[in-house]
Amino acid sequence: MSFSYRVLADHLRFVRSFFADPRRVAAIAPSSAALARLMTLEISPFGPVLELGPGTGVFTQVILDRGLQSRDLTLIEDGADFAQRLQIKFPEARVLLMDATRIAEDTLFPHGSVAAVVSGLPLLSMPPRKVIMILAGAFLYLRHGGAFYQFTYGRKCPVPRPILDRLGLKARRIGGTLRNLPPAAVYRITRRGLFKANHYNHHQRP
């Protein structure tokens, strides 16, 4: 299968998924190469790395191109079609078909061992309870100094300040690109001070 055909097939698959469930997919086209470069700009080749909502694998490929070993990459995808394609495209990566809100329920990694989390999830369209569960689970696994990278089509951080405050987190915009449909910005979310993610009980509900 040629490169151009794969790109077209991924685009059509993405469009079908968007029309089937617009709130889950939240964009009518896969992320651009420009956004992928911005999202992964700070990712080092020293994993492990957790990717949430990888979709067609645009960010995944750039992460690997930056030198990360496939075996150090875990992909969490709740779309069966996307997950199947990801396993074919990245056979050495760990691909898990599951809801990202459940990542804290299974021991995916030793706590405090993940270098970075890259999220393609549409947090703006999710209820606060789900956003809290996703972030709390991610920060259980993130090592000291690790970061959660999230893009948004909005004009401000997609994680509201009350949620950041509740979890002891802070967000910083690291850049934006007009070369995406629609234009997007990327935020780095990290712990404040000596905050430990396991101070938050992920079974607690807002």
Tab-separated table of C-alpha atoms in Angstrom:
chain	number	residue	atom	x	y	z
A	1	MET	CA	0.000	0.000	0.000
A	2	SER	CA	1.483	3.351	-1.038
A	3	PHE	CA	2.025	6.211	1.411
A	4	SER	CA	-0.567	8.443	-0.295
A	5	TYR	CA	-3.155	5.659	-0.232
A	6	ARG	CA	-2.536	5.046	3.492
A	7	VAL	CA	-2.951	8.752	4.229
A	8	LEU	CA	-6.212	8.872	2.273
A	9	ALA	CA	-7.485	5.711	3.967
A	10	ASP	CA	-6.670	7.118	7.405
A	11	HIS	CA	-8.418	10.383	6.536
A	12	LEU	CA	-11.563	8.597	5.368
A	13	ARG	CA	-11.557	6.400	8.460
A	14	PHE	CA	-11.253	9.503	10.632
A	15	VAL	CA	-14.127	11.244	8.831
A	16	ARG	CA	-16.367	8.204	9.235
A	17	SER	CA	-15.587	8.097	12.946
A	18	PHE	CA	-16.306	11.814	13.286
A	19	PHE	CA	-19.765	11.526	11.773
A	20	ALA	CA	-20.494	8.389	13.797
A	21	ASP	CA	-19.617	10.102	17.095
A	22	PRO	CA	-18.635	13.814	16.784
A	23	ARG	CA	-18.239	14.318	20.556
A	24	ARG	CA	-15.714	11.488	20.834
A	25	VAL	CA	-13.624	12.362	17.773
A	26	ALA	CA	-14.143	16.171	17.914
A	27	ALA	CA	-12.326	16.944	14.644
A	28	ILE	CA	-13.162	16.278	11.031
A	29	ALA	CA	-9.559	15.561	9.998
A	30	PRO	CA	-6.544	13.845	11.574
A	31	SER	CA	-3.975	16.069	13.258
A	32	SER	CA	-1.480	17.667	10.889
A	33	ALA	CA	2.259	17.027	10.759
A	34	ALA	CA	2.808	20.547	12.129
A	35	LEU	CA	0.667	19.837	15.189
A	36	ALA	CA	2.323	16.447	15.669
A	37	ARG	CA	5.766	18.080	15.711
A	38	LEU	CA	4.602	20.648	18.265
A	39	MET	CA	2.933	18.033	20.470
A	40	THR	CA	6.058	15.888	20.573
A	41	LEU	CA	8.658	18.665	20.634
A	42	GLU	CA	9.687	17.945	24.223
A	43	ILE	CA	9.428	14.141	24.068
A	44	SER	CA	12.774	12.467	24.688
A	45	PRO	CA	13.665	8.986	23.391
A	46	PHE	CA	13.922	7.756	26.966
A	47	GLY	CA	10.499	6.299	27.749
A	48	PRO	CA	8.153	4.876	28.587
A	49	VAL	CA	5.563	7.132	26.943
A	50	LEU	CA	1.789	6.801	27.230
A	51	GLU	CA	-0.401	8.075	24.380
A	52	LEU	CA	-4.119	8.581	24.941
A	53	GLY	CA	-6.509	8.657	21.978
A	54	PRO	CA	-3.917	8.122	19.224
A	55	GLY	CA	-6.552	7.768	16.473
A	56	THR	CA	-4.759	7.157	13.176
A	57	GLY	CA	-1.308	7.350	14.813
A	58	VAL	CA	-0.108	10.745	13.555
A	59	PHE	CA	1.497	11.644	16.909
A	60	THR	CA	2.612	8.037	17.379
A	61	GLN	CA	4.742	8.049	14.254
A	62	VAL	CA	6.460	11.325	15.163
A	63	ILE	CA	7.171	10.062	18.689
A	64	LEU	CA	8.880	7.022	17.194
A	65	ASP	CA	10.704	9.192	14.657
A	66	ARG	CA	12.192	11.084	17.610
A	67	GLY	CA	13.946	7.884	18.661
A	68	LEU	CA	11.627	6.270	21.197
A	69	GLN	CA	11.664	2.478	21.016
A	70	SER	CA	8.301	0.966	20.008
A	71	ARG	CA	8.376	-1.305	23.047
A	72	ASP	CA	8.410	1.800	25.278
A	73	LEU	CA	5.171	3.165	23.810
A	74	THR	CA	1.687	2.320	25.108
A	75	LEU	CA	-1.355	3.437	23.105
A	76	ILE	CA	-4.798	3.704	24.720
A	77	GLU	CA	-7.591	3.796	22.143
A	78	ASP	CA	-11.325	3.235	22.695
A	79	GLY	CA	-12.237	2.955	19.011
A	80	ALA	CA	-11.992	-0.667	17.894
A	81	ASP	CA	-11.279	0.215	14.253
A	82	PHE	CA	-8.533	2.670	15.202
A	83	ALA	CA	-7.017	0.212	17.699
A	84	GLN	CA	-6.890	-2.552	15.107
A	85	ARG	CA	-5.162	-0.295	12.587
A	86	LEU	CA	-2.702	0.960	15.200
A	87	GLN	CA	-1.686	-2.589	16.066
A	88	ILE	CA	-1.008	-3.270	12.391
A	89	LYS	CA	0.941	-0.032	11.868
A	90	PHE	CA	2.926	-0.268	15.128
A	91	PRO	CA	3.223	-4.010	15.861
A	92	GLU	CA	5.881	-3.638	18.556
A	93	ALA	CA	3.958	-1.004	20.551
A	94	ARG	CA	1.483	-1.971	23.261
A	95	VAL	CA	-2.012	-1.123	21.991
A	96	LEU	CA	-4.869	-1.350	24.499
A	97	LEU	CA	-8.520	-1.088	23.517
A	98	MET	CA	-9.962	0.714	26.521
A	99	ASP	CA	-11.513	3.919	27.830
A	100	ALA	CA	-8.837	6.372	29.001
A	101	THR	CA	-10.892	7.123	32.131
A	102	ARG	CA	-10.030	3.595	33.318
A	103	ILE	CA	-6.254	3.807	33.113
A	104	ALA	CA	-5.873	4.046	36.891
A	105	GLU	CA	-7.946	0.888	37.432
A	106	ASP	CA	-5.316	-1.360	35.835
A	107	THR	CA	-1.631	-1.329	36.635
A	108	LEU	CA	-0.352	-0.279	33.232
A	109	PHE	CA	3.027	0.831	34.620
A	110	PRO	CA	4.729	1.090	37.990
A	111	HIS	CA	3.614	4.353	39.577
A	112	GLY	CA	5.957	7.242	38.838
A	113	SER	CA	7.687	5.575	35.893
A	114	VAL	CA	6.276	7.219	32.755
A	115	ALA	CA	8.298	9.982	31.105
A	116	ALA	CA	5.440	11.705	29.273
A	117	VAL	CA	1.764	11.428	28.388
A	118	VAL	CA	0.604	12.630	24.962
A	119	SER	CA	-3.143	13.166	24.698
A	120	GLY	CA	-5.258	13.428	21.587
A	121	LEU	CA	-8.449	13.209	23.628
A	122	PRO	CA	-11.208	15.823	23.159
A	123	LEU	CA	-11.142	17.023	26.771
A	124	LEU	CA	-13.260	20.092	25.984
A	125	SER	CA	-16.208	17.896	25.072
A	126	MET	CA	-15.919	15.680	28.157
A	127	PRO	CA	-17.707	16.139	31.492
A	128	PRO	CA	-15.449	17.318	34.348
A	129	ARG	CA	-15.658	13.931	36.095
A	130	LYS	CA	-14.054	12.195	33.127
A	131	VAL	CA	-11.355	14.833	32.738
A	132	ILE	CA	-10.437	14.426	36.403
A	133	MET	CA	-10.263	10.628	36.082
A	134	ILE	CA	-8.028	10.837	33.013
A	135	LEU	CA	-5.619	13.352	34.521
A	136	ALA	CA	-5.500	11.667	37.913
A	137	GLY	CA	-4.765	8.329	36.273
A	138	ALA	CA	-2.076	9.806	34.035
A	139	PHE	CA	-0.317	11.502	36.941
A	140	LEU	CA	-0.282	8.264	38.934
A	141	TYR	CA	2.098	6.954	36.291
A	142	LEU	CA	4.068	10.098	35.448
A	143	ARG	CA	7.508	10.322	37.013
A	144	HIS	CA	8.715	13.400	38.898
A	145	GLY	CA	9.221	16.109	36.288
A	146	GLY	CA	7.098	14.298	33.702
A	147	ALA	CA	4.460	16.160	31.700
A	148	PHE	CA	1.041	15.646	30.133
A	149	TYR	CA	0.752	17.200	26.653
A	150	GLN	CA	-2.673	18.212	25.383
A	151	PHE	CA	-3.763	20.081	22.293
A	152	THR	CA	-6.909	22.148	21.903
A	153	TYR	CA	-8.831	24.057	19.273
A	154	GLY	CA	-9.968	26.552	21.896
A	155	ARG	CA	-8.402	29.850	22.978
A	156	LYS	CA	-7.397	28.673	26.447
A	157	CYS	CA	-6.294	25.543	28.261
A	158	PRO	CA	-8.859	22.758	27.788
A	159	VAL	CA	-8.532	21.801	31.459
A	160	PRO	CA	-10.445	24.345	33.582
A	161	ARG	CA	-8.597	26.062	36.414
A	162	PRO	CA	-10.772	24.452	39.148
A	163	ILE	CA	-9.739	20.988	37.937
A	164	LEU	CA	-6.064	21.968	37.805
A	165	ASP	CA	-6.359	23.364	41.342
A	166	ARG	CA	-8.108	20.259	42.604
A	167	LEU	CA	-5.377	17.969	41.284
A	168	GLY	CA	-2.457	20.244	42.171
A	169	LEU	CA	-1.498	20.838	38.552
A	170	LYS	CA	-0.460	23.775	36.400
A	171	ALA	CA	-0.722	24.343	32.639
A	172	ARG	CA	1.436	26.326	30.238
A	173	ARG	CA	0.834	26.993	26.547
A	174	ILE	CA	3.932	25.887	24.650
A	175	GLY	CA	2.871	26.891	21.158
A	176	GLY	CA	0.261	26.914	18.447
A	177	THR	CA	-0.071	26.219	14.749
A	178	LEU	CA	-2.327	27.508	11.987
A	179	ARG	CA	-1.282	24.542	9.867
A	180	ASN	CA	-3.984	22.286	11.225
A	181	LEU	CA	-7.717	21.891	10.608
A	182	PRO	CA	-8.844	23.665	12.708
A	183	PRO	CA	-5.866	25.687	14.075
A	184	ALA	CA	-4.637	24.294	17.387
A	185	ALA	CA	-2.556	25.108	20.463
A	186	VAL	CA	-0.565	22.781	22.716
A	187	TYR	CA	-0.375	22.875	26.518
A	188	ARG	CA	2.064	21.242	28.903
A	189	ILE	CA	0.445	20.170	32.191
A	190	THR	CA	2.699	19.392	35.155
A	191	ARG	CA	2.588	19.018	38.914
A	192	ARG	CA	2.863	22.048	41.135
A	193	GLY	CA	5.792	21.885	43.508
A	194	LEU	CA	6.017	18.599	45.355
A	195	PHE	CA	2.483	17.460	44.498
A	196	LYS	CA	2.229	13.680	44.233
A	197	ALA	CA	-0.414	12.268	41.918
A	198	ASN	CA	-1.267	9.452	44.301
A	199	HIS	CA	-2.613	12.001	46.811
A	200	TYR	CA	-5.751	11.913	44.685
A	201	ASN	CA	-7.940	8.844	45.104
A	202	HIS	CA	-9.084	7.989	41.604
A	203	HIS	CA	-12.148	6.188	42.984
A	204	GLN	CA	-13.388	9.496	44.431
A	205	ARG	CA	-16.089	11.199	42.381
A	206	PRO	CA	-16.495	14.975	42.019
